[in-house]
């Protein structure tokens, strides 16, 4: 079967750093994406890793290790507006296979 | 910034009826997708579409579902004989490229909330 595992919920303090992990097992793999979704909103693309290593985009960074079938999203200098659900998704054969999402709760 | 638009934002339908959900992808994008998200659950892939034909479909996308690009701008999802369990948010997405490893980012519309009574 195909599966992605990520924590259901993470809590952090405003201004802190948080890491959301994702492990995957899929039949095809071309890359790992991260999407943000606020309650009632549409998923918004954050980052994509096709190769091993770290990709940095402003306050957000994403890491991939293909040999470990593992990736993470790192959010720095957390702001209250970062409170949302974060989904990892595997790019596999013309489709995205999604994890169940991690709800990020940020406390002042 | 160009965006994907979906109509209607909310559709209420009696069980057994047919519904058509509409999407206008970003104009220069070539690859189109439909996803489903049941309330509180993960996003589920339904189908991808390119050059007027389906590229890939999931197990969810059975004979009850069909997609069409009736003209140069619209992309539709038809659900026949709707069931209670079809109630969900349906998202349309598009990407500039669709080749393996190149179909990111996908740009999502705001979704259509489908409620089956």
Coordinates of C-alpha atoms in Angstrom, one line a residue:
Chain A
X1 CA 0.0 0.0 0.0
X2 CA 0.9 3.7 -0.1
X3 CA 1.1 5.7 3.1
X4 CA 2.5 8.9 4.5
X5 CA 3.0 9.4 8.2
X6 CA 3.1 12.8 9.9
X7 CA 2.2 13.9 13.4
X8 CA -1.4 14.8 13.9
X9 CA -0.7 17.9 15.9
X10 CA 2.3 20.1 17.0
X11 CA 2.2 23.0 19.4
X12 CA 4.8 25.7 19.5
X13 CA 5.4 29.2 20.8
X14 CA 5.3 32.4 18.7
X15 CA 8.9 33.2 17.5
X16 CA 10.1 29.7 18.0
X17 CA 11.2 27.0 15.4
X18 CA 9.2 23.9 14.7
X19 CA 9.9 20.8 12.6
X20 CA 7.2 18.7 11.0
X21 CA 8.3 15.2 10.0
X22 CA 7.0 13.0 7.2
X23 CA 7.8 9.5 6.3
X24 CA 6.4 7.8 3.3
X25 CA 6.0 4.5 1.5
X26 CA 4.8 4.8 -2.0
X27 CA 5.0 2.8 -5.2
X28 CA 6.4 5.7 -7.2
X29 CA 8.3 8.7 -6.0
X30 CA 9.4 11.8 -7.9
X31 CA 9.5 14.3 -5.1
X32 CA 8.0 15.4 -1.8
X33 CA 5.8 18.5 -1.6
X34 CA 4.5 20.5 1.4
X35 CA 1.2 22.4 1.4
X36 CA -0.3 24.7 4.0
X37 CA -4.1 24.8 4.6
X38 CA -5.9 27.2 6.8
X39 CA -9.3 26.1 8.2
X40 CA -11.9 26.3 5.4
X41 CA -9.3 27.3 2.9
X42 CA -7.6 25.7 -0.1
X43 CA -4.2 24.0 0.1
X44 CA -1.3 26.4 -0.8
X45 CA 2.0 25.2 -2.1
X46 CA 5.0 25.8 0.2
X47 CA 7.9 23.7 -1.2
X48 CA 9.1 20.8 -3.3
X49 CA 12.1 18.5 -2.9
X50 CA 13.0 16.2 -5.8
X51 CA 16.6 15.7 -4.6
X52 CA 18.2 15.0 -1.3
X53 CA 19.0 18.0 0.8
X54 CA 17.6 21.2 2.1
X55 CA 15.5 23.8 0.2
X56 CA 15.0 27.2 1.8
X57 CA 12.3 29.7 1.0
X58 CA 12.2 32.5 3.5
X59 CA 11.2 31.3 6.9
X60 CA 10.3 27.9 5.6
X61 CA 12.8 25.1 4.7
X62 CA 12.2 21.6 3.6
X63 CA 14.5 18.6 3.7
X64 CA 14.4 15.3 1.9
X65 CA 16.3 12.0 2.3
X66 CA 15.3 9.6 -0.4
X67 CA 17.3 6.7 1.1
X68 CA 15.4 7.1 4.4
X69 CA 12.0 7.9 2.7
X70 CA 11.9 10.8 5.1
X71 CA 11.4 14.5 4.9
X72 CA 10.6 17.5 7.1
X73 CA 9.3 21.0 7.0
X74 CA 11.0 23.5 9.2
X75 CA 9.3 26.7 10.1
X76 CA 11.3 29.5 11.7
X77 CA 10.3 32.7 13.6
X78 CA 6.8 31.4 14.0
X79 CA 4.0 33.9 13.6
X80 CA 0.4 33.5 14.7
X81 CA -0.7 33.4 11.0
X82 CA 1.3 30.2 10.6
X83 CA -1.4 28.4 12.6
X84 CA -2.7 26.0 10.0
X85 CA -2.6 22.4 8.9
X86 CA 0.5 21.3 7.0
X87 CA 0.4 18.4 4.6
X88 CA 3.3 16.4 3.1
X89 CA 2.4 14.9 -0.3
X90 CA 4.4 12.5 -2.5
X91 CA 4.5 13.3 -6.2
X92 CA 3.9 9.9 -7.8
X93 CA 2.9 9.1 -11.3
X94 CA 0.9 12.2 -12.2
X95 CA -0.8 12.4 -8.9
X96 CA -0.2 13.7 -5.4
X97 CA -0.6 11.2 -2.5
X98 CA -1.2 13.1 0.7
X99 CA -0.5 12.6 4.3
X100 CA -3.2 13.1 6.9
X101 CA -1.9 16.6 7.8
X102 CA -0.3 18.1 10.9
X103 CA -2.2 20.8 12.8
X104 CA 0.2 23.4 14.0
X105 CA -1.0 25.3 17.1
X106 CA 0.9 28.4 17.9
X107 CA 0.7 30.0 21.4
X108 CA 1.6 33.6 22.1
Chain B
X1 CA -1.7 36.9 -9.7
X2 CA -3.7 34.4 -11.8
X3 CA -5.7 31.9 -9.9
X4 CA -7.9 28.8 -10.2
X5 CA -11.6 29.6 -9.8
X6 CA -14.3 27.1 -8.9
X7 CA -18.1 27.4 -9.0
X8 CA -20.3 27.1 -7.1
X9 CA -18.7 27.6 -3.7
X10 CA -21.4 25.4 -2.1
X11 CA -23.7 22.9 -3.8
X12 CA -26.6 21.2 -2.0
X13 CA -28.1 18.2 -3.8
X14 CA -30.5 15.4 -3.1
X15 CA -29.1 11.9 -3.0
X16 CA -29.3 10.2 -6.4
X17 CA -29.1 13.4 -8.4
X18 CA -26.2 14.4 -10.7
X19 CA -24.0 17.3 -10.0
X20 CA -21.4 19.2 -12.1
X21 CA -18.6 21.1 -10.5
X22 CA -16.9 23.7 -12.5
X23 CA -13.3 24.9 -12.6
X24 CA -11.4 27.5 -14.6
X25 CA -7.7 26.6 -14.4
X26 CA -4.9 29.2 -14.8
X27 CA -4.9 30.1 -18.5
X28 CA -1.4 28.9 -19.5
X29 CA -1.5 25.7 -17.4
X30 CA -1.8 22.4 -19.2
X31 CA -2.4 19.9 -16.4
X32 CA -5.6 19.7 -14.4
X33 CA -6.5 17.8 -11.3
X34 CA -9.5 17.1 -9.1
X35 CA -9.1 16.3 -5.3
X36 CA -11.6 15.5 -2.6
X37 CA -11.4 16.3 1.1
X38 CA -13.9 15.0 3.5
X39 CA -14.4 17.3 6.5
X40 CA -11.4 16.9 8.9
X41 CA -9.6 14.4 6.7
X42 CA -6.8 14.4 4.3
X43 CA -6.9 15.5 0.7
X44 CA -7.5 12.6 -1.7
X45 CA -6.5 12.5 -5.3
X46 CA -9.3 11.8 -7.8
X47 CA -8.0 12.4 -11.3
X48 CA -5.4 14.2 -13.5
X49 CA -6.1 15.4 -17.0
X50 CA -4.0 16.5 -19.9
X51 CA -4.5 17.0 -23.6
X52 CA -8.2 16.1 -23.3
X53 CA -7.7 12.8 -21.7
X54 CA -7.2 11.3 -18.2
X55 CA -3.6 10.8 -17.2
X56 CA -4.1 9.1 -14.0
X57 CA -7.1 8.3 -11.7
X58 CA -7.5 6.9 -8.2
X59 CA -9.6 4.0 -7.0
X60 CA -12.2 6.6 -5.8
X61 CA -12.7 7.8 -9.4
X62 CA -15.0 5.0 -10.5
X63 CA -17.8 5.0 -13.2
X64 CA -19.8 7.4 -11.0
X65 CA -17.3 10.2 -11.9
X66 CA -16.3 11.8 -15.2
X67 CA -14.3 14.8 -16.2
X68 CA -14.5 17.0 -19.3
X69 CA -12.9 20.1 -20.8
X70 CA -15.9 21.3 -22.8
X71 CA -14.1 24.4 -24.1
X72 CA -10.8 26.2 -23.8
X73 CA -11.2 27.4 -20.3
X74 CA -13.5 25.2 -18.2
X75 CA -12.7 21.9 -16.6
X76 CA -15.7 20.0 -15.1
X77 CA -16.2 17.1 -12.7
X78 CA -19.5 15.3 -13.0
X79 CA -20.8 13.0 -10.3
X80 CA -23.7 10.8 -11.2
X81 CA -26.2 9.2 -8.8
X82 CA -24.7 11.1 -5.8
X83 CA -24.5 9.3 -2.4
X84 CA -24.3 10.6 1.1
X85 CA -20.6 9.7 1.3
X86 CA -19.9 12.0 -1.7
X87 CA -20.3 15.0 0.7
X88 CA -17.0 16.7 0.8
X89 CA -15.0 19.6 -0.4
X90 CA -13.9 19.2 -4.0
X91 CA -10.7 21.0 -5.1
X92 CA -9.6 21.7 -8.6
X93 CA -5.9 22.3 -9.2
X94 CA -3.7 23.1 -12.2
X95 CA 0.0 23.1 -13.0
X96 CA 2.0 24.4 -15.7
X97 CA 3.8 21.1 -16.3
X98 CA 2.7 17.6 -15.6
X99 CA 5.6 15.4 -16.4
X100 CA 6.8 13.2 -13.7
X101 CA 8.7 15.3 -11.1
X102 CA 7.7 18.5 -12.8
X103 CA 4.0 18.9 -11.8
X104 CA 4.8 21.2 -8.9
X105 CA 3.6 23.6 -7.8
X106 CA -0.1 22.8 -8.2
X107 CA -2.3 25.8 -7.7
X108 CA -5.6 25.1 -6.0
X109 CA -9.0 26.7 -6.3
X110 CA -11.0 27.6 -3.2
X111 CA -13.1 24.5 -3.6
X112 CA -16.7 23.5 -3.9
X113 CA -18.4 22.3 -0.7
X114 CA -20.8 19.5 -1.9
X115 CA -23.5 18.5 0.5
X116 CA -25.7 15.5 -0.3
X117 CA -29.0 15.3 1.5

